[in-house]
Tab-separated table of C-alpha atoms in Angstrom:
chain	number	residue	atom	x	y	z
A	758	MET	CA	53.629	-0.140	17.220
A	759	ASP	CA	50.239	1.569	17.266
A	760	LEU	CA	47.485	-0.286	19.117
A	761	ARG	CA	43.912	0.407	18.116
A	762	ILE	CA	40.668	-0.889	19.600
A	763	PHE	CA	38.420	-2.760	17.159
A	764	THR	CA	34.847	-3.715	18.069
A	765	GLU	CA	32.184	-6.017	16.578
A	766	PRO	CA	28.890	-4.410	17.691
A	767	GLN	CA	26.720	-6.680	15.545
A	768	GLN	CA	27.302	-9.334	18.196
A	769	GLY	CA	25.120	-7.285	20.553
A	770	ALA	CA	25.842	-3.734	21.755
A	771	THR	CA	24.046	-0.434	22.248
A	772	TYR	CA	25.431	2.946	21.263
A	773	ASP	CA	25.956	3.677	24.975
A	774	THR	CA	28.116	0.563	25.291
A	775	LEU	CA	30.194	1.631	22.299
A	776	LEU	CA	30.506	5.138	23.747
A	777	ALA	CA	31.864	3.703	27.002
A	778	VAL	CA	34.436	1.668	25.078
A	779	ALA	CA	35.413	4.652	22.926
A	780	LYS	CA	35.869	6.881	25.956
A	781	ALA	CA	37.993	4.209	27.637
A	782	THR	CA	39.988	3.914	24.398
A	783	GLU	CA	40.704	7.642	24.572
A	784	ASP	CA	41.364	7.816	28.312
A	785	LEU	CA	43.727	4.829	28.269
A	786	GLY	CA	45.931	6.213	25.524
A	787	PHE	CA	45.037	3.974	22.591
A	788	ASP	CA	45.380	5.454	19.116
A	789	ALA	CA	41.928	4.812	17.668
A	790	PHE	CA	38.478	3.272	17.983
A	791	PHE	CA	37.300	1.250	14.983
A	792	ARG	CA	34.208	-0.818	14.452
A	793	SER	CA	32.902	-3.385	12.004
A	794	ASP	CA	30.101	-2.596	9.564
A	795	HIS	CA	27.584	-5.422	9.907
A	796	TYR	CA	23.854	-5.726	10.504
A	797	LEU	CA	23.578	-9.340	11.668
A	798	ARG	CA	25.160	-11.346	14.449
A	799	MET	CA	27.552	-14.121	13.463
A	800	GLY	CA	27.446	-17.440	15.264
A	801	SER	CA	25.122	-18.419	18.094
A	802	GLY	CA	23.134	-16.028	20.254
A	803	ASP	CA	20.363	-13.526	19.703
A	804	GLY	CA	22.431	-10.408	19.022
A	805	LEU	CA	20.256	-8.302	21.326
A	806	PRO	CA	19.553	-5.427	21.382
A	807	GLY	CA	20.233	-5.487	17.627
A	808	PRO	CA	22.649	-3.828	15.214
A	809	THR	CA	23.921	-0.263	15.218
A	810	ASP	CA	24.866	1.509	12.007
A	811	ALA	CA	28.605	2.077	11.612
A	812	TRP	CA	28.561	5.646	10.325
A	813	LEU	CA	25.743	6.780	12.608
A	814	THR	CA	27.782	5.438	15.518
A	815	LEU	CA	30.952	7.182	14.368
A	816	ALA	CA	29.065	10.452	13.888
A	817	GLY	CA	27.953	10.306	17.510
A	818	LEU	CA	31.428	9.395	18.738
A	819	ALA	CA	32.911	12.215	16.669
A	820	ARG	CA	31.106	14.675	18.949
A	821	GLU	CA	31.774	12.796	22.198
A	822	THR	CA	35.522	12.162	21.855
A	823	LYS	CA	38.401	14.570	21.329
A	824	ARG	CA	41.607	12.766	20.343
A	825	ILE	CA	41.207	9.250	19.022
A	826	ARG	CA	40.965	8.363	15.352
A	827	LEU	CA	37.631	6.842	14.265
A	828	GLY	CA	37.001	4.405	11.439
A	829	THR	CA	35.711	1.142	10.025
A	830	LEU	CA	37.144	-2.313	9.419
A	831	MET	CA	35.599	-2.564	6.901
A	832	THR	CA	32.682	-0.558	5.536
A	833	ALA	CA	30.721	-2.915	3.288
A	834	GLY	CA	30.716	-1.773	-0.308
A	835	THR	CA	27.279	-3.336	-0.761
A	836	PHE	CA	25.577	-1.153	1.864
A	837	ARG	CA	25.923	2.387	0.476
A	838	LEU	CA	26.183	4.063	-2.891
A	839	PRO	CA	29.685	5.536	-3.251
A	840	GLY	CA	28.484	9.127	-3.688
A	841	VAL	CA	26.404	8.854	-0.518
A	842	LEU	CA	29.287	7.230	1.353
A	843	ALA	CA	31.646	10.044	0.329
A	844	ILE	CA	29.184	12.579	1.786
A	845	GLN	CA	28.712	10.609	5.010
A	846	VAL	CA	32.407	10.097	5.681
A	847	ALA	CA	33.300	13.709	4.838
A	848	GLN	CA	30.579	14.931	7.201
A	849	VAL	CA	31.768	12.723	10.057
A	850	ASP	CA	35.298	13.956	9.388
A	851	GLN	CA	34.018	17.517	9.812
A	852	MET	CA	32.152	16.539	12.976
A	853	SER	CA	35.319	15.012	14.454
A	854	GLY	CA	37.647	17.835	13.504
A	855	GLY	CA	39.513	15.635	11.029
A	856	ARG	CA	39.911	12.276	12.807
A	857	VAL	CA	38.199	9.853	10.420
A	858	GLU	CA	39.603	6.939	8.420
A	859	LEU	CA	37.724	4.789	5.916
A	860	GLY	CA	38.221	1.064	5.603
A	861	LEU	CA	36.308	-0.092	2.541
A	862	GLY	CA	35.746	-3.691	1.462
A	863	THR	CA	33.520	-5.661	-0.867
A	864	GLY	CA	30.950	-6.851	1.675
A	865	TRP	CA	30.750	-10.621	2.091
A	866	PHE	CA	28.113	-11.717	4.639
A	867	GLU	CA	25.216	-12.796	2.438
A	868	GLU	CA	22.853	-13.635	5.309
A	869	GLU	CA	22.741	-10.051	6.588
A	870	HIS	CA	21.830	-8.843	3.108
A	871	LYS	CA	18.945	-11.298	2.965
A	872	ALA	CA	17.830	-10.351	6.465
A	873	TYR	CA	17.554	-6.640	5.697
A	874	GLY	CA	16.694	-6.655	1.995
A	875	ILE	CA	20.075	-5.393	0.801
A	876	PRO	CA	21.058	-6.479	-2.729
A	877	PHE	CA	23.998	-8.885	-2.777
A	878	PRO	CA	25.549	-8.653	-6.256
A	879	LYS	CA	27.561	-11.533	-7.628
A	880	GLU	CA	30.393	-9.326	-8.882
A	881	LYS	CA	31.545	-7.302	-5.903
A	882	PHE	CA	35.240	-6.707	-6.496
A	883	SER	CA	34.815	-4.607	-9.643
A	884	ARG	CA	32.180	-2.590	-7.766
A	885	LEU	CA	34.658	-1.992	-4.944
A	886	GLU	CA	37.257	-0.745	-7.399
A	887	GLU	CA	34.798	1.754	-8.849
A	888	GLN	CA	33.692	2.788	-5.357
A	889	LEU	CA	37.261	3.542	-4.327
A	890	GLU	CA	37.845	5.602	-7.454
A	891	ILE	CA	34.605	7.544	-6.924
A	892	VAL	CA	34.996	8.227	-3.198
A	893	THR	CA	38.623	9.324	-3.433
A	894	GLY	CA	37.888	11.237	-6.643
A	895	LEU	CA	35.040	13.187	-5.075
A	896	TRP	CA	37.179	14.204	-2.113
A	897	ALA	CA	40.101	15.199	-4.350
A	898	THR	CA	38.035	17.386	-6.706
A	899	GLU	CA	38.913	21.038	-6.234
A	900	PRO	CA	36.144	23.297	-4.898
A	901	GLY	CA	34.287	24.927	-7.755
A	902	LYS	CA	34.993	22.047	-10.132
A	903	THR	CA	32.820	19.021	-10.851
A	904	PHE	CA	33.450	15.288	-10.847
A	905	ASP	CA	32.298	12.828	-13.499
A	906	PHE	CA	32.562	9.057	-13.534
A	907	HIS	CA	31.117	6.631	-16.034
A	908	GLY	CA	31.761	3.034	-15.100
A	909	THR	CA	30.183	-0.365	-15.385
A	910	HIS	CA	28.325	-0.117	-12.072
A	911	TYR	CA	28.085	3.601	-11.255
A	912	ASP	CA	27.517	6.800	-13.209
A	913	LEU	CA	28.078	10.319	-11.831
A	914	THR	CA	27.598	13.458	-13.912
A	915	ASP	CA	28.494	17.034	-12.926
A	916	SER	CA	28.815	16.221	-9.236
A	917	PRO	CA	29.807	19.274	-7.170
A	918	ALA	CA	31.842	16.808	-5.087
A	919	LEU	CA	30.729	18.316	-1.801
A	920	PRO	CA	31.085	18.400	1.139
A	921	LYS	CA	34.837	18.350	1.637
A	922	PRO	CA	36.431	16.605	4.616
A	923	VAL	CA	38.577	18.535	7.075
A	924	GLN	CA	41.606	16.386	6.342
A	925	GLU	CA	43.413	17.113	3.112
A	926	LYS	CA	43.289	13.350	2.530
A	927	ILE	CA	41.185	10.956	4.555
A	928	PRO	CA	43.255	7.795	5.077
A	929	VAL	CA	41.815	4.856	3.137
A	930	LEU	CA	42.296	1.260	4.266
A	931	VAL	CA	42.106	-1.725	1.944
A	932	GLY	CA	42.558	-5.224	3.274
A	933	GLY	CA	42.162	-8.944	2.829
A	934	HIS	CA	43.854	-12.201	1.945
A	935	GLY	CA	43.519	-12.152	-1.851
A	936	ALA	CA	46.825	-12.836	-3.564
A	937	THR	CA	46.447	-10.763	-6.740
A	938	ARG	CA	43.581	-8.295	-7.035
A	939	THR	CA	43.645	-7.152	-3.396
A	940	PRO	CA	47.329	-6.096	-3.438
A	941	ARG	CA	46.791	-4.324	-6.757
A	942	LEU	CA	43.814	-2.405	-5.356
A	943	ALA	CA	45.745	-1.483	-2.209
A	944	ALA	CA	48.678	-0.280	-4.286
A	945	ARG	CA	46.406	2.054	-6.237
A	946	TYR	CA	44.104	3.462	-3.563
A	947	ALA	CA	45.194	2.605	-0.022
A	948	ASP	CA	47.101	4.544	2.585
A	949	GLU	CA	47.048	1.446	4.782
A	950	PHE	CA	46.864	-2.257	4.076
A	951	ASN	CA	45.242	-4.460	6.694
A	952	ILE	CA	45.198	-8.232	6.909
A	953	PRO	CA	42.641	-9.659	9.342
A	954	PHE	CA	43.153	-12.696	11.571
A	955	ALA	CA	46.282	-13.983	9.856
A	956	SER	CA	49.362	-15.760	11.149
A	957	VAL	CA	52.760	-14.109	11.189
A	958	GLU	CA	53.772	-16.200	8.177
A	959	ASP	CA	50.661	-15.398	6.128
A	960	SER	CA	50.957	-11.720	7.038
A	961	GLU	CA	54.541	-11.592	5.863
A	962	ARG	CA	53.604	-13.123	2.504
A	963	GLN	CA	50.693	-10.745	2.001
A	964	PHE	CA	52.674	-7.664	3.003
A	965	GLY	CA	55.286	-8.729	0.458
A	966	ARG	CA	52.646	-9.000	-2.269
A	967	VAL	CA	51.343	-5.520	-1.477
A	968	ARG	CA	54.837	-4.032	-1.517
A	969	ALA	CA	55.530	-5.682	-4.872
A	970	ALA	CA	52.230	-4.405	-6.296
A	971	ALA	CA	52.997	-0.893	-5.088
A	972	GLU	CA	56.424	-0.916	-6.697
A	973	GLU	CA	54.949	-2.290	-9.928
A	974	ALA	CA	52.502	0.632	-9.882
A	975	GLY	CA	55.398	3.084	-9.494
A	976	ARG	CA	54.832	3.659	-5.799
A	977	ASP	CA	57.249	3.173	-2.910
A	978	GLY	CA	56.087	0.203	-0.846
A	979	ASP	CA	56.922	2.173	2.302
A	980	ASP	CA	54.209	4.712	1.389
A	981	LEU	CA	51.649	2.347	2.910
A	982	THR	CA	51.098	1.503	6.559
A	983	TYR	CA	50.891	-2.261	7.180
A	984	SER	CA	48.562	-3.553	9.871
A	985	ASN	CA	46.940	-6.640	11.366
A	986	ALA	CA	43.586	-7.209	13.050
A	987	LEU	CA	43.774	-9.865	15.779
A	988	VAL	CA	41.508	-11.030	18.563
A	989	VAL	CA	42.960	-10.190	21.981
A	990	CYS	CA	42.533	-11.935	25.331
A	991	VAL	CA	44.954	-10.880	28.068
A	992	GLY	CA	45.003	-11.966	31.703
A	993	ARG	CA	47.242	-11.505	34.714
A	994	ASP	CA	47.301	-15.287	35.130
A	995	GLU	CA	46.043	-18.388	33.314
A	996	ALA	CA	42.755	-18.368	35.205
A	997	GLU	CA	41.980	-14.823	34.073
A	998	VAL	CA	42.894	-15.667	30.495
A	999	ALA	CA	40.602	-18.706	30.610
A	1000	ARG	CA	37.766	-16.652	32.108
A	1001	ARG	CA	38.021	-14.006	29.398
A	1002	ALA	CA	38.242	-16.656	26.688
A	1003	ALA	CA	35.127	-18.398	27.990
A	1004	ALA	CA	33.255	-15.072	28.076
A	1005	ILE	CA	33.632	-14.817	24.287
A	1006	GLY	CA	32.987	-18.505	23.623
A	1007	ARG	CA	36.588	-19.421	22.827
A	1008	GLU	CA	39.342	-21.608	24.288
A	1009	ALA	CA	42.512	-20.038	25.656
A	1010	ASP	CA	44.857	-22.371	23.764
A	1011	GLU	CA	43.088	-21.679	20.465
A	1012	LEU	CA	43.297	-17.932	21.062
A	1013	LYS	CA	47.007	-18.182	21.817
A	1014	LEU	CA	47.492	-19.943	18.492
A	1015	ASN	CA	45.265	-17.697	16.367
A	1016	GLY	CA	45.324	-14.362	18.174
A	1017	LEU	CA	46.987	-12.357	20.907
A	1018	ALA	CA	46.280	-14.221	24.127
A	1019	GLY	CA	47.978	-15.013	27.392
A	1020	SER	CA	49.863	-12.965	29.922
A	1021	PRO	CA	50.957	-9.408	29.083
A	1022	SER	CA	54.495	-10.623	28.423
A	1023	GLU	CA	53.255	-13.378	26.087
A	1024	VAL	CA	51.174	-10.901	24.136
A	1025	VAL	CA	54.036	-8.384	23.912
A	1026	ASP	CA	56.316	-11.139	22.595
A	1027	LYS	CA	53.824	-12.145	19.919
A	1028	ILE	CA	53.245	-8.542	18.873
A	1029	GLY	CA	57.002	-8.346	18.494
A	1030	ARG	CA	56.885	-11.204	15.987
A	1031	TYR	CA	54.401	-9.242	13.873
A	1032	ALA	CA	56.561	-6.142	14.147
A	1033	GLU	CA	59.556	-8.107	12.843
A	1034	ILE	CA	57.751	-8.875	9.571
A	1035	GLY	CA	56.665	-5.281	8.992
A	1036	ALA	CA	53.418	-4.749	10.922
A	1037	GLN	CA	53.245	-1.175	12.158
A	1038	ARG	CA	49.771	-1.185	13.667
A	1039	ILE	CA	47.505	-3.762	15.297
A	1040	TYR	CA	43.738	-3.581	15.667
A	1041	LEU	CA	42.864	-5.405	18.875
A	1042	GLN	CA	39.529	-7.138	18.372
A	1043	ILE	CA	37.622	-6.711	21.637
A	1044	LEU	CA	34.621	-9.026	21.794
A	1045	ASP	CA	33.471	-8.537	25.411
A	1046	LEU	CA	32.563	-4.860	25.315
A	1047	ASP	CA	31.483	-4.785	28.966
A	1048	ASP	CA	34.935	-5.766	30.249
A	1049	LEU	CA	36.621	-2.376	30.446
A	1050	ASP	CA	39.134	-3.787	32.946
A	1051	HIS	CA	40.516	-5.754	30.002
A	1052	LEU	CA	41.314	-2.499	28.189
A	1053	GLU	CA	42.950	-1.078	31.302
A	1054	LEU	CA	45.159	-4.159	31.630
A	1055	ILE	CA	46.199	-3.986	27.974
A	1056	SER	CA	46.971	-0.292	28.333
A	1057	SER	CA	48.987	-0.566	31.528
A	1058	GLN	CA	50.858	-3.818	30.881
A	1059	VAL	CA	50.970	-4.336	27.101
A	1060	GLN	CA	50.833	-0.928	25.452
A	1061	SER	CA	53.208	0.519	28.064
A	1062	GLN	CA	55.882	-1.991	27.025
A	1063	LEU	CA	55.520	-1.078	23.341
A	1064	SER	CA	55.771	2.685	23.775
């Protein structure tokens, strides 16, 4: 089971804070550092000092880390034109020496679009499908050849399809809870399917849908990696669990029900339940980015038991 660190900087974090978390992620032996792609805080609070851009952040981290994978859960399809996104991600892949992964989703948080003047189209899923075809198509175009795409939402003519990433194929993540279109899209474009904040039972059903869609598309269902994103709150005792839960505005019992919370042994047991239904990777949503002791505890007493 791979454990990856997943952050939500729109809740309030500087680049320096994210750098500290990324360096701890690397030093403590986690597989990857991922971040959300949002421009507005969710829930109460002021979100100070304000948002950081996902791909600007990852570009900086690409130069200041050496081993960990870097990526997004999920880049919002509404924020960037697909040709521009392909350039940005390929460049960050070069800057990292080939450690980038792209999670790409429709974009859903209407309020942040209103706040920053970003168009929020009604039909987002068909746009996402075209974006995936364009981004992966640009990367796959052989040097010296050009890429053309003429769709409903985007039109590219005689693109040189440059720059190229370092990796022969940048891993692409598709995710979500949709029962029909999401599995079909994952089967066509994804290297990894991720379901966020879902129970063991719901995850099992969705993984099954994705496997079925892959096989219907003529692809082995085992070609994809299956992953979950879950909030994490680990403590050496109940008091520490409660303290960490309170720090992120949650209740310990609710987190135990809907996430990975409790003692290290409780969290290991619950991760085991996800592993039994096919999860191969878990993105640990870390909401208190100043609590690096939390990462150390997870590394030494949770990750060590899964190795």
